[in-house]
Short mmCIF file of C-alpha atoms and ligand atoms in Angstrom, two decimals:
data_model
loop_
_atom_site.label_atom_id
_atom_site.label_comp_id
_atom_site.label_asym_id
_atom_site.label_seq_id
_atom_site.Cartn_x
_atom_site.Cartn_y
_atom_site.Cartn_z
CA MET A 347 -60.17 16.31 0.59
CA ASN A 348 -57.33 13.73 0.58
CA ALA A 349 -55.65 14.56 -2.69
CA TRP A 350 -53.54 11.37 -2.86
CA SER A 351 -56.02 8.60 -2.01
CA GLN A 352 -57.65 6.90 -4.91
CA THR A 353 -60.02 5.15 -2.56
CA THR A 354 -63.70 5.93 -2.84
CA LEU A 355 -66.14 5.23 -0.03
CA ASP A 356 -68.71 3.84 -2.42
CA HIS A 357 -69.95 0.40 -1.20
CA ARG A 358 -67.96 0.72 1.99
CA THR A 359 -69.85 0.30 5.30
CA VAL A 360 -68.64 2.31 8.32
CA LEU A 361 -69.79 1.96 11.89
CA VAL A 362 -70.05 5.40 13.39
CA THR A 363 -70.34 5.65 17.19
CA GLY A 364 -71.59 8.83 18.76
CA ALA A 365 -73.15 9.53 15.37
CA ALA A 366 -75.91 11.78 16.66
CA GLY A 367 -73.41 14.21 18.36
CA TYR A 368 -71.95 17.35 16.97
CA ILE A 369 -68.96 15.93 15.00
CA GLY A 370 -70.65 12.60 14.35
CA SER A 371 -73.69 14.08 12.68
CA HIS A 372 -71.53 16.19 10.33
CA THR A 373 -69.37 13.23 9.52
CA VAL A 374 -72.23 10.90 8.74
CA THR A 375 -73.72 13.48 6.39
CA GLU A 376 -70.49 13.69 4.43
CA LEU A 377 -69.92 9.83 4.43
CA LEU A 378 -73.43 9.38 2.97
CA ARG A 379 -72.84 12.18 0.44
CA GLN A 380 -69.79 10.29 -0.79
CA GLY A 381 -71.74 7.07 -1.26
CA CYS A 382 -70.71 5.35 1.93
CA ARG A 383 -73.07 3.10 3.86
CA VAL A 384 -73.36 4.09 7.45
CA VAL A 385 -74.46 2.27 10.57
CA ALA A 386 -74.91 4.88 13.30
CA LEU A 387 -74.85 4.07 16.90
CA ASP A 388 -75.52 6.33 19.89
CA ASN A 389 -77.10 6.13 23.35
CA TYR A 390 -78.24 9.79 23.06
CA CYS A 391 -76.79 10.75 26.44
CA ASN A 392 -75.76 14.04 24.80
CA SER A 393 -77.83 14.17 21.67
CA SER A 394 -81.11 13.12 20.10
CA PRO A 395 -82.08 10.82 17.17
CA GLU A 396 -84.00 13.88 15.77
CA VAL A 397 -80.86 14.82 13.99
CA TYR A 398 -81.03 11.70 11.78
CA ARG A 399 -84.01 13.05 9.90
CA ARG A 400 -82.03 16.20 9.06
CA ILE A 401 -78.98 14.25 7.95
CA GLU A 402 -81.08 12.02 5.73
CA GLY A 403 -82.62 15.22 4.22
CA LEU A 404 -79.27 16.79 3.55
CA ALA A 405 -77.69 13.57 2.17
CA GLY A 406 -80.84 12.45 0.18
CA THR A 407 -80.59 8.95 1.48
CA THR A 408 -81.32 6.85 4.53
CA PHE A 409 -79.06 4.91 6.84
CA ALA A 410 -79.27 2.38 9.62
CA HIS A 411 -79.17 3.70 13.21
CA VAL A 412 -79.15 1.82 16.44
CA GLU A 413 -79.74 3.10 20.06
CA ALA A 414 -77.03 1.34 22.08
CA ASP A 415 -74.31 2.12 24.52
CA VAL A 416 -70.77 1.27 23.32
CA ARG A 417 -70.23 -0.55 26.68
CA ASP A 418 -72.99 -2.97 25.82
CA GLY A 419 -71.13 -5.82 24.20
CA ALA A 420 -74.27 -7.85 23.30
CA ALA A 421 -75.84 -4.87 21.52
CA LEU A 422 -72.61 -4.32 19.57
CA GLU A 423 -72.48 -8.10 18.62
CA LYS A 424 -75.93 -7.72 17.16
CA VAL A 425 -74.86 -4.71 15.09
CA LEU A 426 -71.75 -6.40 13.82
CA SER A 427 -73.53 -9.62 13.00
CA ASN A 428 -76.24 -7.77 11.06
CA HIS A 429 -73.84 -5.57 9.00
CA ASP A 430 -70.79 -6.15 7.10
CA ILE A 431 -68.66 -3.41 8.54
CA ASP A 432 -65.44 -2.26 6.84
CA ALA A 433 -64.22 0.28 9.46
CA CYS A 434 -65.25 2.16 12.58
CA ILE A 435 -65.12 5.88 13.46
CA HIS A 436 -65.38 6.12 17.21
CA PHE A 437 -66.81 9.42 18.44
CA ALA A 438 -68.79 8.25 21.47
CA ALA A 439 -67.43 9.78 24.55
CA LEU A 440 -68.17 12.20 27.39
CA LYS A 441 -66.35 15.43 26.74
CA SER A 442 -66.58 18.02 29.52
CA VAL A 443 -63.32 18.80 31.15
CA SER A 444 -64.88 20.20 34.21
CA ASP A 445 -67.46 17.40 34.53
CA SER A 446 -64.67 14.82 34.27
CA ILE A 447 -62.84 16.19 37.28
CA ILE A 448 -66.09 15.92 39.42
CA HIS A 449 -66.97 12.51 38.03
CA PRO A 450 -63.77 10.69 37.15
CA LEU A 451 -65.20 7.19 37.31
CA ARG A 452 -68.04 8.09 35.04
CA TYR A 453 -65.52 9.37 32.38
CA LEU A 454 -63.15 6.50 32.72
CA ASP A 455 -65.93 3.98 32.50
CA ASN A 456 -67.63 5.56 29.57
CA ASN A 457 -64.59 6.53 27.50
CA VAL A 458 -62.07 3.85 28.36
CA ARG A 459 -64.19 0.85 29.06
CA GLY A 460 -66.41 1.90 26.15
CA LEU A 461 -63.36 1.83 23.84
CA LEU A 462 -62.32 -1.58 25.11
CA VAL A 463 -65.66 -3.19 24.77
CA LEU A 464 -66.04 -1.83 21.21
CA LEU A 465 -62.51 -2.97 20.20
CA ARG A 466 -63.16 -6.49 21.50
CA VAL A 467 -66.30 -6.90 19.42
CA LEU A 468 -64.65 -5.29 16.35
CA GLN A 469 -61.82 -7.80 16.70
CA ARG A 470 -64.16 -10.73 16.87
CA TYR A 471 -65.80 -9.55 13.59
CA HIS A 472 -62.41 -8.89 11.93
CA VAL A 473 -62.90 -5.11 11.69
CA HIS A 474 -59.49 -3.62 12.13
CA ARG A 475 -59.71 -0.17 10.57
CA PHE A 476 -60.32 2.35 13.26
CA VAL A 477 -60.53 6.11 13.52
CA PHE A 478 -60.34 7.52 16.95
CA SER A 479 -61.39 10.99 18.32
CA SER A 480 -58.53 12.32 20.35
CA SER A 481 -57.95 15.85 21.41
CA ALA A 482 -55.38 18.56 21.65
CA THR A 483 -55.98 18.40 25.34
CA VAL A 484 -53.49 15.55 25.43
CA TYR A 485 -50.72 18.26 25.16
CA GLY A 486 -51.76 19.93 28.47
CA ASP A 487 -49.90 23.26 28.66
CA PRO A 488 -47.59 22.96 25.70
CA VAL A 489 -44.02 24.26 26.06
CA ARG A 490 -43.91 25.75 22.50
CA VAL A 491 -46.35 26.60 19.74
CA PRO A 492 -47.24 25.54 17.11
CA VAL A 493 -47.64 22.09 18.82
CA ALA A 494 -46.43 19.15 16.88
CA GLU A 495 -47.43 15.59 17.54
CA SER A 496 -43.95 14.89 19.00
CA ALA A 497 -44.66 17.35 21.89
CA VAL A 498 -44.74 16.12 25.47
CA LEU A 499 -48.10 14.56 26.39
CA ASN A 500 -49.48 15.74 29.67
CA ALA A 501 -53.24 15.57 30.17
CA THR A 502 -54.28 17.66 33.19
CA SER A 503 -57.94 16.59 33.38
CA VAL A 504 -59.55 13.14 33.71
CA TYR A 505 -61.16 13.78 30.32
CA GLY A 506 -57.77 14.35 28.76
CA ALA A 507 -56.43 11.32 30.51
CA THR A 508 -59.14 9.17 28.95
CA LYS A 509 -57.94 10.31 25.54
CA LEU A 510 -54.39 9.61 26.33
CA MET A 511 -55.33 6.16 27.64
CA GLY A 512 -57.34 5.56 24.50
CA GLU A 513 -54.37 6.47 22.30
CA ASP A 514 -52.12 4.20 24.37
CA ILE A 515 -54.49 1.18 24.04
CA LEU A 516 -54.65 1.77 20.25
CA ARG A 517 -50.95 2.23 19.91
CA ARG A 518 -50.35 -1.11 21.61
CA LEU A 519 -53.03 -2.84 19.54
CA ALA A 520 -51.61 -1.53 16.33
CA ALA A 521 -48.11 -2.72 17.35
CA ALA A 522 -49.26 -6.29 18.14
CA PRO A 523 -47.99 -9.01 15.77
CA ALA A 524 -50.48 -9.76 13.10
CA GLU A 525 -52.89 -12.51 13.98
CA LEU A 526 -54.18 -14.29 10.87
CA GLU A 527 -52.80 -11.44 8.89
CA GLU A 528 -55.19 -9.07 10.60
CA THR A 529 -53.29 -6.04 11.70
CA TRP A 530 -55.03 -3.15 13.38
CA ARG A 531 -54.65 0.10 11.51
CA VAL A 532 -55.56 3.09 13.64
CA ALA A 533 -55.84 6.79 12.95
CA ALA A 534 -55.74 8.85 16.18
CA LEU A 535 -56.96 12.37 15.36
CA ARG A 536 -56.05 15.15 17.78
CA TYR A 537 -58.64 17.82 17.28
CA PHE A 538 -58.03 21.40 18.25
CA ASN A 539 -61.11 23.54 18.72
CA PRO A 540 -63.91 22.48 16.37
CA VAL A 541 -66.54 25.15 15.73
CA GLY A 542 -69.07 26.22 13.07
CA ALA A 543 -71.82 24.24 11.49
CA HIS A 544 -72.89 22.64 8.24
CA PRO A 545 -73.28 25.42 5.60
CA SER A 546 -76.85 24.43 5.02
CA GLY A 547 -77.67 25.67 8.60
CA GLN A 548 -79.57 22.42 9.12
CA ILE A 549 -77.24 20.71 11.52
CA GLY A 550 -74.81 22.10 14.10
CA GLU A 551 -73.72 21.93 17.69
CA GLU A 552 -76.54 21.58 20.23
CA PRO A 553 -75.10 22.05 23.73
CA LEU A 554 -77.49 21.05 26.61
CA GLY A 555 -77.83 23.79 29.25
CA ILE A 556 -75.27 26.56 29.61
CA PRO A 557 -72.52 26.19 27.06
CA ASN A 558 -69.03 25.64 28.44
CA ASN A 559 -67.33 26.48 25.08
CA LEU A 560 -66.75 29.90 23.68
CA MET A 561 -68.41 29.79 20.18
CA PRO A 562 -71.79 28.32 21.49
CA TYR A 563 -71.75 30.98 24.24
CA VAL A 564 -71.07 33.76 21.79
CA MET A 565 -73.90 32.53 19.56
CA GLN A 566 -76.37 32.47 22.41
CA VAL A 567 -75.39 36.11 23.43
CA ALA A 568 -75.75 37.29 19.84
CA ALA A 569 -79.13 35.60 19.75
CA GLY A 570 -80.30 37.39 22.82
CA LEU A 571 -80.56 34.18 24.90
CA ARG A 572 -77.89 35.28 27.36
CA PRO A 573 -77.14 38.95 28.35
CA LYS A 574 -73.42 38.90 27.94
CA LEU A 575 -70.20 36.94 27.44
CA SER A 576 -67.71 36.64 30.22
CA ILE A 577 -64.15 36.65 28.77
CA PHE A 578 -62.17 34.50 31.14
CA GLY A 579 -58.94 36.46 31.62
CA GLY A 580 -57.65 39.60 29.98
CA ASP A 581 -54.15 39.44 31.30
CA TYR A 582 -52.57 36.34 29.60
CA PRO A 583 -49.13 36.79 27.95
CA THR A 584 -50.74 36.92 24.51
CA PRO A 585 -50.92 39.82 22.06
CA ASP A 586 -54.30 41.12 23.36
CA GLY A 587 -54.22 39.47 26.70
CA THR A 588 -56.95 36.85 25.99
CA CYS A 589 -56.37 33.19 25.35
CA VAL A 590 -55.29 31.93 21.96
CA ARG A 591 -56.71 28.73 20.37
CA ASP A 592 -56.72 27.01 17.03
CA TYR A 593 -60.41 27.02 15.95
CA ILE A 594 -61.20 24.69 13.08
CA HIS A 595 -64.33 24.63 10.93
CA ILE A 596 -66.37 21.40 11.57
CA GLN A 597 -66.40 20.70 7.80
CA ASP A 598 -62.60 20.79 7.63
CA LEU A 599 -62.55 18.47 10.65
CA VAL A 600 -64.91 16.03 8.91
CA GLU A 601 -62.76 16.10 5.71
CA GLY A 602 -59.79 15.16 7.94
CA HIS A 603 -61.79 12.07 9.10
CA LEU A 604 -62.61 11.08 5.57
CA ALA A 605 -58.95 11.44 4.51
CA ALA A 606 -57.84 9.28 7.53
CA LEU A 607 -60.56 6.74 6.75
CA LYS A 608 -59.52 6.45 3.07
CA HIS A 609 -55.82 6.20 4.10
CA LEU A 610 -56.65 3.21 6.31
CA LEU A 611 -58.91 1.56 3.71
CA ASP A 612 -56.12 2.00 1.20
CA GLY A 613 -53.80 -0.12 3.45
CA GLY A 614 -52.04 2.97 4.93
CA ALA A 615 -50.10 2.66 8.13
CA SER A 616 -51.43 3.68 11.56
CA LEU A 617 -50.94 7.35 12.41
CA THR A 618 -51.47 10.05 15.00
CA VAL A 619 -52.12 13.59 13.57
CA ASN A 620 -53.26 17.01 14.67
CA LEU A 621 -56.35 18.39 13.00
CA GLY A 622 -56.03 22.13 13.25
CA THR A 623 -55.52 25.12 11.05
CA GLY A 624 -52.08 26.08 12.35
CA ARG A 625 -53.47 29.64 13.15
CA GLY A 626 -53.93 31.00 16.57
CA THR A 627 -56.94 33.19 17.31
CA SER A 628 -57.64 35.00 20.51
CA VAL A 629 -60.98 35.20 22.27
CA ARG A 630 -61.25 38.82 21.43
CA GLN A 631 -60.47 38.19 17.72
CA LEU A 632 -63.12 35.49 17.59
CA VAL A 633 -65.78 37.78 19.13
CA GLU A 634 -64.82 40.71 16.98
CA THR A 635 -64.92 38.56 13.84
CA PHE A 636 -68.25 37.11 14.85
CA VAL A 637 -69.70 40.61 15.37
CA GLN A 638 -68.26 41.92 12.04
CA VAL A 639 -69.29 39.16 9.68
CA ASN A 640 -72.75 38.61 11.10
CA GLY A 641 -73.68 42.26 11.89
CA VAL A 642 -74.70 41.49 15.47
CA THR A 643 -73.73 42.69 18.94
CA VAL A 644 -72.01 40.57 21.50
CA PRO A 645 -71.75 42.45 24.79
CA TYR A 646 -68.88 41.12 26.95
CA GLU A 647 -67.03 41.82 30.18
CA PHE A 648 -63.80 40.57 31.47
CA ALA A 649 -63.93 38.02 34.21
CA ALA A 650 -61.37 35.97 36.28
CA ARG A 651 -59.30 33.42 34.45
CA ARG A 652 -61.02 30.00 34.19
CA PRO A 653 -59.06 27.40 36.26
CA GLY A 654 -57.17 25.02 34.06
CA ASP A 655 -57.09 27.23 30.93
CA VAL A 656 -53.69 27.54 29.20
CA ALA A 657 -52.66 30.81 27.65
CA GLN A 658 -52.18 29.64 24.07
CA TYR A 659 -51.95 26.72 21.79
CA PHE A 660 -52.32 26.07 18.12
CA ALA A 661 -51.46 23.18 15.88
CA ASP A 662 -48.60 22.35 13.72
CA PRO A 663 -50.77 20.63 11.08
CA SER A 664 -47.96 19.67 8.70
CA ARG A 665 -47.97 15.99 9.54
CA ALA A 666 -51.67 15.65 8.44
CA ARG A 667 -50.80 17.37 5.21
CA GLU A 668 -47.77 15.13 4.54
CA LEU A 669 -49.53 11.80 5.49
CA LEU A 670 -53.09 12.50 4.43
CA GLY A 671 -52.82 15.36 1.86
CA TRP A 672 -55.40 17.13 4.14
CA GLN A 673 -55.41 20.73 5.31
CA ALA A 674 -58.04 23.07 6.63
CA ARG A 675 -59.54 25.36 4.06
CA HIS A 676 -62.03 27.55 5.97
CA ASP A 677 -61.15 30.70 7.78
CA LEU A 678 -62.48 32.23 11.01
CA ALA A 679 -65.03 34.32 9.12
CA ASP A 680 -66.55 31.06 7.55
CA MET A 681 -66.72 29.55 10.94
CA CYS A 682 -68.56 32.54 12.49
CA ARG A 683 -70.91 32.77 9.50
CA ASP A 684 -71.90 29.12 9.46
CA ALA A 685 -72.25 28.96 13.20
CA TRP A 686 -74.66 31.96 13.09
CA ARG A 687 -76.69 30.52 10.20
CA TRP A 688 -77.29 27.36 12.27
CA GLN A 689 -78.20 29.46 15.36
CA CYS A 690 -80.68 31.44 13.29
CA SER A 691 -82.22 28.44 11.60
CA GLN A 692 -83.97 27.28 14.73
CA PRO A 693 -86.75 29.42 16.32
CA GLN A 694 -85.89 28.20 19.87
CA ASN A 695 -82.32 29.36 19.40
CA HIS A 696 -83.52 32.92 19.30
CA ALA A 697 -84.91 35.26 21.99
P1 LIG B 1069 -70.99 15.10 21.41
O1 LIG B 1069 -71.28 14.98 22.87
O2 LIG B 1069 -71.77 16.12 20.64
O3 LIG B 1069 -71.08 13.68 20.73
C1 LIG B 1069 -70.76 12.54 21.30
C2 LIG B 1069 -71.92 11.51 21.12
O4 LIG B 1069 -71.48 10.29 21.78
C3 LIG B 1069 -73.18 12.00 21.71
O5 LIG B 1069 -74.24 11.93 20.76
C4 LIG B 1069 -73.45 11.01 22.83
O6 LIG B 1069 -74.77 10.82 23.08
C5 LIG B 1069 -72.66 9.82 22.40
N1 LIG B 1069 -72.20 8.91 23.48
C6 LIG B 1069 -71.43 9.22 24.59
N2 LIG B 1069 -71.15 8.17 25.32
C7 LIG B 1069 -71.73 7.14 24.67
C8 LIG B 1069 -71.84 5.75 24.96
N3 LIG B 1069 -71.28 5.18 26.09
N4 LIG B 1069 -72.43 4.90 24.08
C9 LIG B 1069 -72.99 5.41 22.98
N5 LIG B 1069 -73.01 6.79 22.62
C10 LIG B 1069 -72.32 7.59 23.51
O7 LIG B 1069 -69.48 15.49 21.24
P2 LIG B 1069 -68.68 15.88 19.94
O8 LIG B 1069 -68.16 17.25 20.10
O9 LIG B 1069 -69.38 15.45 18.76
O10 LIG B 1069 -67.36 14.93 20.24
C11 LIG B 1069 -67.16 13.72 19.50
C12 LIG B 1069 -65.81 13.19 19.92
O11 LIG B 1069 -64.73 14.10 19.68
C13 LIG B 1069 -65.66 12.86 21.37
O12 LIG B 1069 -64.94 11.65 21.56
C14 LIG B 1069 -64.88 14.03 21.96
O13 LIG B 1069 -64.17 13.64 23.14
C15 LIG B 1069 -64.03 14.30 20.81
N6 LIG B 1069 -63.53 15.70 20.78
C16 LIG B 1069 -64.40 16.77 20.73
C17 LIG B 1069 -63.99 18.06 20.71
C18 LIG B 1069 -64.87 19.21 20.73
O14 LIG B 1069 -64.48 20.34 21.03
N7 LIG B 1069 -66.14 19.00 20.31
C19 LIG B 1069 -62.57 18.31 20.75
C20 LIG B 1069 -61.71 17.26 20.74
C21 LIG B 1069 -62.13 15.95 20.81
C1 LIG B 1070 -61.91 28.70 24.44
C2 LIG B 1070 -61.37 29.97 25.08
C3 LIG B 1070 -61.78 30.17 27.41
C4 LIG B 1070 -66.12 30.38 27.23
C5 LIG B 1070 -62.15 22.76 25.24
C6 LIG B 1070 -61.61 21.51 25.87
C7 LIG B 1070 -60.71 20.76 24.87
C8 LIG B 1070 -61.52 20.44 23.60
C9 LIG B 1070 -62.06 21.71 23.03
C10 LIG B 1070 -62.48 18.23 23.69
C11 LIG B 1070 -60.66 29.72 26.42
C12 LIG B 1070 -62.51 31.20 26.62
C13 LIG B 1070 -64.80 30.24 26.93
C14 LIG B 1070 -66.63 31.58 27.81
C15 LIG B 1070 -64.45 32.48 27.49
N1 LIG B 1070 -62.56 19.57 23.90
N2 LIG B 1070 -63.98 31.32 27.01
N3 LIG B 1070 -65.78 32.55 27.86
O1 LIG B 1070 -61.01 25.29 26.71
O2 LIG B 1070 -59.84 25.69 24.54
O3 LIG B 1070 -61.10 23.56 24.86
O4 LIG B 1070 -62.84 22.36 24.06
O5 LIG B 1070 -61.55 17.63 23.62
O6 LIG B 1070 -60.33 19.57 25.59
O7 LIG B 1070 -60.84 21.95 27.02
O8 LIG B 1070 -62.31 25.67 24.56
O9 LIG B 1070 -64.24 26.91 23.90
O10 LIG B 1070 -64.10 26.19 26.26
O11 LIG B 1070 -62.58 27.97 25.42
O12 LIG B 1070 -63.68 33.50 27.66
O13 LIG B 1070 -67.77 31.66 28.20
O14 LIG B 1070 -62.53 30.78 25.27
O15 LIG B 1070 -61.24 30.68 28.62
O16 LIG B 1070 -59.63 30.73 26.51
P1 LIG B 1070 -60.98 25.13 25.26
P2 LIG B 1070 -63.42 26.65 24.94
#
């Protein structure tokens, strides 16, 4: 946790959009655990309100939740007029790279217009502390690794472009002259590859349909729900020929959000930081670690490269450490163990 901030979240109220999703649900749990009041908002387009019961069980407390779309200004007005909000963490977005190429307008409307509608309502209610879910996808195919925040930005998908546009909107907002002494303070957090689950095994990632991402696919193969994993490409210019990524435990990612939130509530300046471990892991290393720590089998075969994949990227996480006193603590074995505990905790997740 942020070693420097003296701020506690006790008696603060945070609006969390996309609260029922993978990262939102884990963040709400930790906010509540730290005494924060939460107002959760989601339209459940990629989640279910079912998760709120489990969050309340884990946190030992209840919280307000609203079914609404972030593009619905009237619904947001109602939320803001009913609650005295100190800050907003904005997770609500569509996140599939491949889907965004097929449905560009859907992604632009949801992710960019959604952000603008939300910001306008927050502004009207004088809420100017804002944590934004960005993504390492804004770096495209990085020239060098580890990737620092100063690297060239080059989103190749529509999804990535919506994150770049979001960052740009927020940067301009934060640079605007203070109106009535109300300056926007924004933390744009560029996540690398979040994986794993809450150590209780009670909440985790719940992809609908066939998973796009590696860890959920590995989990489903290990559980016998799918026959084998296809490893997309074994001939990349990496040590073992498979792609290298920076996988980060969901609980570390959550701690990064809380550190950023406390920084902003402390009066800290706007910032853009990577949230990654700084370690590169290949697809094969991830599969082998998963097999080893969980004592399972994960049959795999090599398949063609997936279009759009880059050979390798991992974070330079030093700015987050300098500005927030945050660094990732969990290793790959923790990520694999906690992911598997979550998979095993639900009967429908097993063959
Ligand atoms: P998720 O799909 O599990 O959660 C997003 C939530 O937002 C869902 O519950 C969905 O129902 C909700 N939502 C979407 N559009 C909405 C709208 N218009 N109004 C209200 N609710 C809406 O995704 P996640 O993995 O938890 O991702 C959270 C955020 O982090 C997203 O902004 C995503 O782009 C970003 N991100 C995710 C990853 C990742 O690998 N998971 C990596 C980098 C960035
Ligand atoms: C990881 C590696 C695949 C599935 C994506 C988004 C990114 C961010 C995080 C939101 C790659 C390989 C995968 C499979 C495989 N999300 N793989 N077989 O592509 O690094 O990042 O999620 O912001 O924007 O692009 O993650 O988990 O899909 O893939 O071999 O069945 O696993 O080729 O090398 P990715 P991923």
